[in-house]
Amino acid sequence: MKKLRKKVYIAAGFNTVSMGTGRSEFNPKKERPGLEYYIETAGKGTLAQVNDADNIDEGVIGNFMAARFNKQANLPGFIPYIDKKLEWKPAISVEGACGSGGLALVTGLKSVLAETADSVLVLGVEVQNTMKALYGADVLAGAGWYKKRKEGHAFFFPGQFSNRAGAYYEKYGKEYAREGMKRWFVNAMENARLCETAQEYENKAPDLYALYDKFKLNGETFVDNLTVLDCSKVSDGASALIMASEEGLGKLGIDKKDAIEIVGWAQVERNITNEPPNPTEVTTIKKAAHEALESAGITIDELATIETHDCFSIAGILGVEALGFAEPGKGAQFVTDGHTARDGKIPINTTGGLIGWGHPTGATGVHQAVTIWEQLTGKAGPAQIEINPDRPYGMTINMGGDDVTVIAMVYKKAE
Amino acid sequence: MKKLRKKVYIAAGFNTVSMGTGRSEFNPKKERPGLEYYIETAGKGTLAQVNDADNIDEGVIGNFMAARFNKQANLPGFIPYIDKKLEWKPAISVEGACGSGGLALVTGLKSVLAETADSVLVLGVEVQNTMKALYGADVLAGAGWYKKRKEGHAFFFPGQFSNRAGAYYEKYGKEYAREGMKRWFVNAMENARLCETAQEYENKAPDLYALYDKFKLNGETFVDNLTVLDCSKVSDGASALIMASEEGLGKLGIDKKDAIEIVGWAQVERNITNEPPNPTEVTTIKKAAHEALESAGITIDELATIETHDCFSIAGILGVEALGFAEPGKGAQFVTDGHTARDGKIPINTTGGLIGWGHPTGATGVHQAVTIWEQLTGKAGPAQIEINPDRPYGMTINMGGDDVTVIAMVYKKAE
C-alpha cells in the first residue's frame, strides 16, 4: 500500500535558529521568544520562496507538547496567523511525540496524493524552554507510557536510552561502544558548526574528543550510561517546507531544479505499552527503514546522505545497524571508523542532527526533510556535501518515543 | 479541490458510554476508568464488527488534551494497544481542539483517497475527569489563544459563548433567545434519554422546561449569559468507526447495507489570534457547511438529519442560522417552533448532541459520524428517526475552539 500514486515534491524549506539550553560551556544565553514567533518565522520564511501564499491549499503543523510547554492547543488555528491568505483554508495539527514532524510530512503527502490539495505548507514546531529541564523531562515522559514513568529515571527518556546503552555495553563492550558514541558526538558538532541555524553553530571547543572525555558517566548526577553530551538538546525551533504536486509547483512558481521528489516512505507504529522487543535493536526503525527503501525500490548503497533520529548517541549507532550499514554490534565500529562523517561512506546528519543542530521535538522530522532538500538541491551552504550521481538518494528517519512512532522517507532531486 | 476522487465509506461505528460530571440532579456518580480503557473499548467494539483486524491498514486517533488531562502523548502508540494485529502498521494522532474528532475523519478520508490505505480505524477520545472542572477549564482554554485567557472568564469557554449569547440577546431580545435555548436543551435531553450511551440517558427529570427555568442566569456564580444547562458536559468517552474504500469494505466482510458513503466535505480554519468577525455568527461553520453541501452537490432541503456542534445551546442556534435554516436572528424561533426536534423539519442531534449525549472533546467529531451512520443504516435503536427517501442525506459539523477549526461532512446510505 506504500506505492505513491502520483509524484509529490518538496521545496522551499526554512529553519528558524534552533535555540537551546544555552549551556555555558558552548553557547551564550539567548532570548526566548514564544510559540507564535517560531510558527510565524518558519511559515513566512517558507512562503517568501513562493509567488503567492494564495496558491497554498492547506496547512499542517507537527507538534508534540505545546499543550504542556505552552498550554496551547488548537494549533491549526495558527496556520492563518502566518499569513492572512491561509485563512478559511484547511489546517490540521498532528502528534506522535518526537515523530510529530515526520507525521506532518506524511499528512502533507497524503493530501497531495488524495488530490485534496496541490500544495501544502508543512510545519513542525516545539518551544520547550518554558520550564526547567527536569520538569520538561516529565513533560517529555508523555512520549512513553506515562502510567509507567515512575519505573524510570526522573530524566525519563535519557533513562530509557541509558538502559539501551547499558545493554549494548554489556553485549559488545563498554569502551568499544563509547568510542563510537564519542565519534558520533564529534561528527555532530563538526557538522553543526557549518550550519548557522544549528544550536551548536557557536560551539568553539578546540578539541571535541577531549571535551567528550571530560564528561564522565555518573549515575548519581545523571543517568548511568550516558552523559549530557550523548543527549540531544532541549530546543526551541520550527522548520517548514512546501509539499506539492507537479501542478502545485507550477502554480507556486517553483522551478523543479529547486525541488526534490518523495520516492518512497513508511510509517510504522509499536505498542507504546510494551517494552521494546530487543534493547539493542531499534526494531521499529529497522522495519520502517526497510519498508521505505523497498517502497522507493532502492538499496542503502544508493543513498547519498541520511538524516537519522539521534535523540541520543546510542540511538544513532543503533540506527546505523537498523539501516543495515553494520551488523548488530558493529555499528559503533562503523561510526568510529568515520564512515558516517561528512566525508565518509554515508554522511549522516550533515547539519548536526538532533545532538548538534538541536531537537525541537515536533519540528525535527520537518527539519530532517529540509536538510535533505538542501543537500540534494545544492543549497546547504558551508554544510554542503558532494552528491555522487550514482548515489542520488536522501533519506530521513524520524522517531517518536522509544522506537514507538517511526516515519521514514526516501527522496531524490526532482527531474 | 474538495471533490472526492473515489468512493469512501463509513461502517462499524461504536461509542463507549459517555461519562460525565455526575451532577447529582441527573446522574449517579460512576467509576472513572483511564484513557487506555476508552481507547481499547471503542477500538475493540469497532473491530468486533469486521472479519479480521489484520485487514485494517491504518489507525487514526483524534484527541485534544490528553497531554494535560492525562499527561499522555504519542497517542498513535495506543493503536496497536487495541489489537496486536495493528502493530507495525501506520498510526497517527490529530488535534484541533474540540474539532479533533472531525480532523480524524478527514485524516482517514485522505488515507483512503490517497490509496495508502483501503481501510482505516478512526477513533476519537477524551478523558477529562482527572481534575476539578475549574482547573479543566484552564486546560480547555488551550482551544483559544492561551496568551489571551486572562481577558476571559475563569471558565474561559463558557465565557466566550456567554459573550456571544449576550450579543445575540442584545440584538434580538433576551427572552426570545432564551426560549430557543430552552427548547434546544429540552430536545437534547429527550434525545439523550433514547440513547443508552448518552450521558443524560438516566436523566429522569419529569419536566425539562421547568428544570431549565430553575437555573437562573447569575454572573456572580457562573458566566453572565449562560447557565450550566446551556453548556455541554465535562465528559469521558471514545467513539470509533471504520473508513474504507469499496475494496476495503469487501476485505473486511462489511455489507454495503451496513455502510454510509461520504459524499461531500469541508475543512475551514480561522486565525485563532483574532476575535470572531461577528459575535452573532459562526462564520467558520457557515463557510464549512456551505462548502460541504456544495462539495456534495445538495441543498439543506435534502438533509434528513444533522449532528451539529452544540458545545453551548447558543452555538446550536447560531449553527441553525449558519446552515441557512433561518435568517440571522430567526434561529431561536426556528428551534422554539420545534423544527429541530426529532419529529421536526430537520432533526438535529438525535442522540442528544454535546449537551445531551456528552462532549468528550476529542471524540465528539467521530461520535457525530457514528450517529449519522446509525440513523442512515437503521441502527439507532430507540433513537431511530424515520428517513424520508426524498431527503436521504446526513451531515456533521464539528468545531474546535470558538469557531476556529471546523470540519463538515455530508453522507448518504451506501448503494
XYZ file of N, CA, C and O in Angstrom, chain B residues 179-299:
484
model
N -35.882 31.392 25.082
C -36.911 30.393 24.745
C -36.337 29.347 23.783
O -36.552 28.140 23.946
N -35.610 29.832 22.797
C -34.979 28.919 21.825
C -33.931 28.034 22.496
O -33.836 26.832 22.230
N -33.165 28.647 23.372
C -32.104 27.895 24.063
C -32.717 26.835 24.981
O -32.178 25.733 25.125
N -33.855 27.191 25.578
C -34.545 26.231 26.443
C -34.994 25.007 25.621
O -34.796 23.859 26.016
N -35.607 25.297 24.482
C -36.078 24.190 23.648
C -34.900 23.353 23.151
O -34.990 22.125 23.031
N -33.785 24.030 22.871
C -32.591 23.285 22.459
C -32.195 22.281 23.540
O -31.924 21.108 23.280
N -32.195 22.759 24.796
C -31.860 21.902 25.936
C -32.862 20.748 26.067
O -32.465 19.589 26.247
N -34.132 21.064 25.956
C -35.165 20.029 26.114
C -35.018 18.961 25.027
O -35.044 17.749 25.311
N -34.836 19.384 23.775
C -34.609 18.418 22.687
C -33.408 17.517 22.997
O -33.444 16.308 22.776
N -32.357 18.142 23.498
C -31.124 17.391 23.787
C -31.395 16.305 24.827
O -30.957 15.157 24.683
N -32.104 16.668 25.877
C -32.391 15.698 26.942
C -33.304 14.591 26.418
O -33.093 13.411 26.689
N -34.337 14.982 25.689
C -35.282 13.988 25.174
C -34.567 12.980 24.262
O -34.836 11.774 24.323
N -33.688 13.479 23.422
C -32.951 12.577 22.533
C -31.972 11.697 23.308
O -31.832 10.509 23.024
N -31.299 12.289 24.279
C -30.311 11.531 25.061
C -30.987 10.379 25.818
O -30.404 9.301 25.981
N -32.211 10.587 26.262
C -32.925 9.544 27.000
C -33.222 8.319 26.143
O -33.618 7.273 26.660
N -33.056 8.480 24.831
C -33.303 7.356 23.915
C -32.020 6.622 23.518
O -32.047 5.688 22.733
N -30.893 7.088 24.056
C -29.603 6.519 23.630
C -28.819 6.077 24.853
O -28.367 6.910 25.652
N -28.634 4.786 24.975
C -28.111 4.303 26.260
C -26.644 4.633 26.521
O -26.187 4.503 27.651
N -25.922 5.077 25.488
C -24.545 5.520 25.755
C -24.486 7.001 26.146
O -23.413 7.507 26.467
N -25.626 7.686 26.098
C -25.614 9.126 26.380
C -25.436 9.416 27.864
O -25.918 8.671 28.719
N -24.789 10.538 28.118
C -24.564 10.957 29.493
C -25.884 11.240 30.200
O -26.015 11.012 31.397
N -26.845 11.760 29.481
C -28.134 12.107 30.071
C -29.184 11.008 29.867
O -30.380 11.250 30.018
N -28.727 9.795 29.538
C -29.663 8.676 29.359
C -30.494 8.454 30.611
O -31.678 8.128 30.549
N -29.864 8.648 31.751
C -30.552 8.376 33.014
C -31.228 9.609 33.605
O -31.689 9.576 34.741
N -31.244 10.669 32.842
C -31.915 11.895 33.291
C -33.425 11.636 33.391
O -34.085 11.359 32.397
N -33.931 11.713 34.612
C -35.345 11.360 34.844
C -36.211 12.580 35.164
O -37.345 12.431 35.615
N -35.664 13.780 34.995
C -36.430 14.987 35.363
C -37.812 14.959 34.710
O -37.915 14.810 33.502
N -38.888 15.110 35.507
C -40.235 14.965 34.955
C -40.623 16.119 34.025
O -41.364 15.922 33.073
N -40.139 17.332 34.311
C -40.490 18.473 33.460
C -39.212 19.211 33.085
O -38.665 19.981 33.877
N -38.753 18.979 31.861
C -37.466 19.538 31.445
C -37.534 21.057 31.292
O -36.551 21.760 31.544
N -38.688 21.564 30.862
C -38.851 23.020 30.734
C -38.717 23.681 32.107
O -38.027 24.684 32.269
N -39.390 23.077 33.103
C -39.319 23.622 34.464
C -37.905 23.521 35.021
O -37.419 24.429 35.706
N -37.220 22.405 34.686
C -35.830 22.242 35.132
C -34.963 23.370 34.581
O -34.170 23.984 35.303
N -35.120 23.646 33.290
C -34.321 24.715 32.656
C -34.575 26.048 33.352
O -33.641 26.804 33.642
N -35.851 26.320 33.622
C -36.207 27.606 34.235
C -35.675 27.746 35.662
O -35.498 28.852 36.160
N -35.458 26.609 36.313
C -34.973 26.632 37.698
C -33.560 27.221 37.797
O -33.166 27.764 38.824
N -32.805 27.067 36.724
C -31.427 27.581 36.721
C -31.460 29.024 36.203
O -31.738 29.254 35.027
N -31.182 29.972 37.092
C -31.240 31.395 36.721
C -29.860 31.883 36.280
O -28.846 31.486 36.857
N -29.859 32.783 35.311
C -28.597 33.431 34.934
C -28.053 34.155 36.157
O -28.797 34.861 36.849
N -26.752 33.960 36.417
C -26.147 34.585 37.586
C -24.649 34.721 37.361
O -23.886 33.774 37.555
N -24.272 35.910 36.904
C -22.872 36.182 36.579
C -21.941 36.093 37.773
O -20.729 35.997 37.616
N -22.509 36.115 38.971
C -21.622 36.027 40.137
C -21.166 34.601 40.403
O -20.076 34.368 40.902
N -22.038 33.643 40.082
C -21.659 32.251 40.352
C -21.165 31.525 39.105
O -20.479 30.516 39.203
N -21.537 32.007 37.914
C -21.053 31.385 36.672
C -20.873 32.515 35.656
O -20.537 33.635 36.048
N -21.067 32.245 34.384
C -20.908 33.317 33.388
C -22.225 34.105 33.275
O -23.279 33.637 33.687
N -22.155 35.278 32.679
C -23.307 36.194 32.668
C -24.535 35.660 31.924
O -25.651 35.816 32.398
N -24.318 35.061 30.774
C -25.445 34.846 29.865
C -25.788 33.388 29.581
O -26.568 33.100 28.671
N -25.189 32.504 30.338
C -25.492 31.073 30.203
C -25.621 30.463 31.595
O -24.950 30.908 32.526
N -26.454 29.431 31.713
C -26.435 28.621 32.935
C -25.730 27.302 32.586
O -25.433 27.038 31.412
N -25.509 26.481 33.588
C -24.820 25.211 33.298
C -25.645 24.351 32.336
O -25.094 23.517 31.616
N -26.967 24.559 32.297
C -27.787 23.747 31.380
C -27.634 24.192 29.930
O -28.054 23.483 29.014
N -27.040 25.355 29.710
C -26.731 25.792 28.346
C -25.398 25.223 27.865
O -25.003 25.469 26.722
N -24.718 24.496 28.734
C -23.358 24.026 28.418
C -23.333 22.524 28.172
O -24.050 21.766 28.824
N -22.449 22.116 27.276
C -22.154 20.699 27.154
C -21.385 20.283 28.394
O -20.964 21.114 29.183
N -21.201 19.005 28.533
C -20.674 18.492 29.794
C -19.193 18.174 29.731
O -18.648 17.954 28.669
N -18.605 18.148 30.899
C -17.272 17.569 31.038
C -17.470 16.061 30.921
O -18.194 15.475 31.722
N -16.878 15.462 29.913
C -17.175 14.059 29.613
C -15.907 13.253 29.402
O -14.876 13.775 29.005
N -16.024 11.972 29.680
C -15.019 10.977 29.294
C -15.691 10.076 28.276
O -16.821 9.621 28.513
N -15.011 9.769 27.196
C -15.617 8.855 26.237
C -14.763 8.679 25.006
O -13.800 9.427 24.774
N -15.111 7.673 24.234
C -14.433 7.431 22.963
C -15.444 6.907 21.956
O -16.415 6.232 22.328
N -15.230 7.239 20.710
C -16.030 6.724 19.609
C -15.078 6.279 18.518
O -13.988 6.839 18.377
N -15.504 5.287 17.755
C -14.639 4.811 16.666
C -15.493 4.294 15.525
O -16.680 3.986 15.699
N -14.892 4.205 14.362
C -15.562 3.686 13.172
C -14.490 3.235 12.183
O -13.298 3.491 12.378
N -14.958 2.581 11.143
C -14.054 2.188 10.065
C -14.350 3.047 8.852
O -15.518 3.245 8.492
N -13.303 3.563 8.224
C -13.449 4.261 6.961
C -12.763 3.398 5.911
O -11.649 2.908 6.157
N -13.424 3.180 4.795
C -12.860 2.209 3.837
C -13.265 2.520 2.406
O -14.303 3.144 2.150
N -12.437 2.075 1.501
C -12.775 2.074 0.080
C -13.709 0.904 -0.189
O -13.951 0.061 0.688
N -14.198 0.830 -1.404
C -15.035 -0.308 -1.802
C -14.269 -1.629 -1.583
O -14.812 -2.580 -1.013
N -13.002 -1.638 -1.987
C -12.165 -2.824 -1.787
C -12.011 -3.118 -0.299
O -12.024 -4.273 0.126
N -11.846 -2.070 0.473
C -11.684 -2.224 1.912
C -12.903 -2.866 2.561
O -12.777 -3.770 3.389
N -14.090 -2.398 2.189
C -15.316 -2.995 2.732
C -15.343 -4.484 2.428
O -15.656 -5.312 3.287
N -15.011 -4.808 1.189
C -15.005 -6.210 0.775
C -14.050 -7.039 1.610
O -14.413 -8.094 2.143
N -12.814 -6.541 1.756
C -11.814 -7.286 2.525
C -12.246 -7.497 3.974
O -11.934 -8.497 4.595
N -12.951 -6.495 4.523
C -13.370 -6.564 5.928
C -14.667 -7.348 6.112
O -15.116 -7.553 7.245
N -15.282 -7.753 5.000
C -16.533 -8.505 5.091
C -17.709 -7.645 5.516
O -18.652 -8.137 6.152
N -17.663 -6.361 5.195
C -18.767 -5.467 5.564
C -19.723 -5.344 4.379
O -19.315 -5.016 3.259
N -20.992 -5.600 4.661
C -22.024 -5.473 3.645
C -22.326 -3.991 3.417
O -22.387 -3.227 4.367
N -22.560 -3.609 2.161
C -22.841 -2.194 1.875
C -24.084 -1.686 2.589
O -24.184 -0.500 2.892
N -25.013 -2.580 2.868
C -26.228 -2.124 3.554
C -25.909 -1.627 4.972
O -26.696 -0.911 5.586
N -24.756 -1.998 5.467
C -24.341 -1.554 6.800
C -23.385 -0.360 6.748
O -22.720 -0.049 7.738
N -23.298 0.272 5.587
C -22.323 1.363 5.428
C -22.989 2.625 4.894
O -24.068 2.571 4.297
N -22.342 3.753 5.158
C -22.738 5.003 4.512
C -21.563 5.485 3.673
O -20.423 5.039 3.862
N -21.852 6.386 2.746
C -20.800 6.921 1.885
C -20.586 8.400 2.221
O -21.550 9.125 2.497
N -19.348 8.832 2.223
C -19.042 10.269 2.378
C -19.177 10.907 1.001
O -18.453 10.536 0.073
N -20.118 11.844 0.857
C -20.347 12.422 -0.474
C -19.898 13.872 -0.582
O -19.912 14.450 -1.667
N -19.494 14.470 0.531
C -19.001 15.836 0.474
C -18.315 16.186 1.782
O -18.573 15.563 2.813
N -17.428 17.173 1.748
C -16.741 17.547 2.981
C -16.099 18.921 2.841
O -15.901 19.436 1.739
N -15.783 19.499 3.977
C -15.056 20.767 4.005
C -14.317 20.881 5.325
O -14.725 20.298 6.333
N -13.243 21.631 5.281
C -12.391 21.832 6.458
C -11.939 23.289 6.378
O -11.292 23.683 5.408
N -12.306 24.086 7.366
C -12.066 25.533 7.295
C -11.434 26.011 8.597
O -11.860 25.618 9.687
N -10.432 26.865 8.466
C -9.673 27.320 9.635
C -9.689 28.838 9.755
O -9.417 29.541 8.791
N -9.989 29.310 10.965
C -9.949 30.746 11.252
C -8.716 31.038 12.108
O -8.294 30.189 12.893
N -8.163 32.224 11.965
C -6.997 32.640 12.739
C -7.354 32.703 14.228
O -8.166 33.522 14.649
N -6.723 31.855 15.012
C -7.046 31.729 16.439
C -6.723 32.996 17.224
O -7.285 33.227 18.300
N -5.837 33.817 16.708
C -5.422 35.022 17.457
C -6.374 36.196 17.239
O -6.218 37.234 17.876
N -7.338 36.040 16.348
C -8.328 37.109 16.113
C -9.621 36.837 16.868
O -9.981 35.694 17.121
N -10.349 37.918 17.164
C -11.724 37.777 17.643
C -12.588 37.306 16.475
O -12.271 37.573 15.318
N -13.700 36.609 16.754
C -14.604 36.239 15.658
C -15.067 37.502 14.931
O -15.294 38.524 15.576
N -15.183 37.436 13.604
C -15.560 38.650 12.855
C -16.936 39.191 13.263
O -17.172 40.382 13.166
N -17.837 38.317 13.718
C -19.189 38.757 14.081
C -19.660 37.864 15.232
O -19.794 36.651 15.064
N -19.918 38.444 16.428
C -20.236 37.591 17.576
C -21.555 36.832 17.436
O -21.749 35.816 18.090
N -22.461 37.317 16.580
C -23.749 36.610 16.439
C -23.762 35.729 15.186
O -24.823 35.343 14.699
N -22.572 35.413 14.683
C -22.498 34.498 13.535
C -21.339 33.530 13.757
O -20.265 33.963 14.166
N -21.542 32.247 13.473
C -20.416 31.305 13.483
C -19.932 31.207 12.027
O -20.292 30.321 11.270
N -19.081 32.173 11.701
C -18.653 32.404 10.312
C -17.938 31.195 9.721
O -18.145 30.840 8.557
N -17.102 30.561 10.523
C -16.330 29.422 10.017
C -17.261 28.245 9.750
O -17.139 27.559 8.730
N -18.203 28.019 10.678
C -19.202 26.963 10.457
C -19.994 27.258 9.184
O -20.240 26.365 8.367
N -20.379 28.516 9.009
C -21.157 28.900 7.827
C -20.394 28.544 6.545
O -20.941 27.923 5.626
N -19.129 28.929 6.510
C -18.322 28.637 5.324
C -18.185 27.126 5.116
O -18.329 26.621 4.008
N -17.877 26.405 6.200
C -17.638 24.964 6.082
C -18.908 24.234 5.655
O -18.879 23.357 4.785
N -20.038 24.598 6.256
C -21.292 23.923 5.931
C -21.631 24.126 4.458
O -21.994 23.180 3.749
N -21.483 25.353 3.994
C -21.837 25.620 2.600
C -20.871 24.955 1.625
O -21.294 24.408 0.607
N -19.591 24.963 1.985
C -18.605 24.254 1.129
C -18.905 22.762 1.068
O -18.776 22.137 0.018
N -19.272 22.184 2.214
C -19.537 20.740 2.248
C -20.769 20.401 1.417
O -20.785 19.405 0.675
N -21.801 21.224 1.543
C -23.022 20.984 0.752
C -22.714 21.126 -0.736
O -23.163 20.314 -1.560
N -21.928 22.136 -1.077
C -21.550 22.339 -2.476
C -20.732 21.150 -2.978
O -20.943 20.666 -4.091
N -19.826 20.701 -2.126
C -18.992 19.551 -2.493
C -19.860 18.311 -2.736
O -19.579 17.488 -3.623
N -20.954 18.178 -1.972
C -21.871 17.033 -2.150
C -22.873 17.285 -3.275
O -23.565 16.353 -3.714
N -22.997 18.545 -3.692
C -23.960 18.890 -4.740
C -25.402 18.810 -4.273
O -26.302 18.449 -5.039
N -25.633 19.144 -2.995
C -27.009 19.101 -2.482
C -27.352 20.419 -1.767
O -26.476 21.250 -1.515
N -28.630 20.576 -1.418
C -29.072 21.727 -0.630
C -29.523 21.235 0.745
O -29.710 20.029 0.947
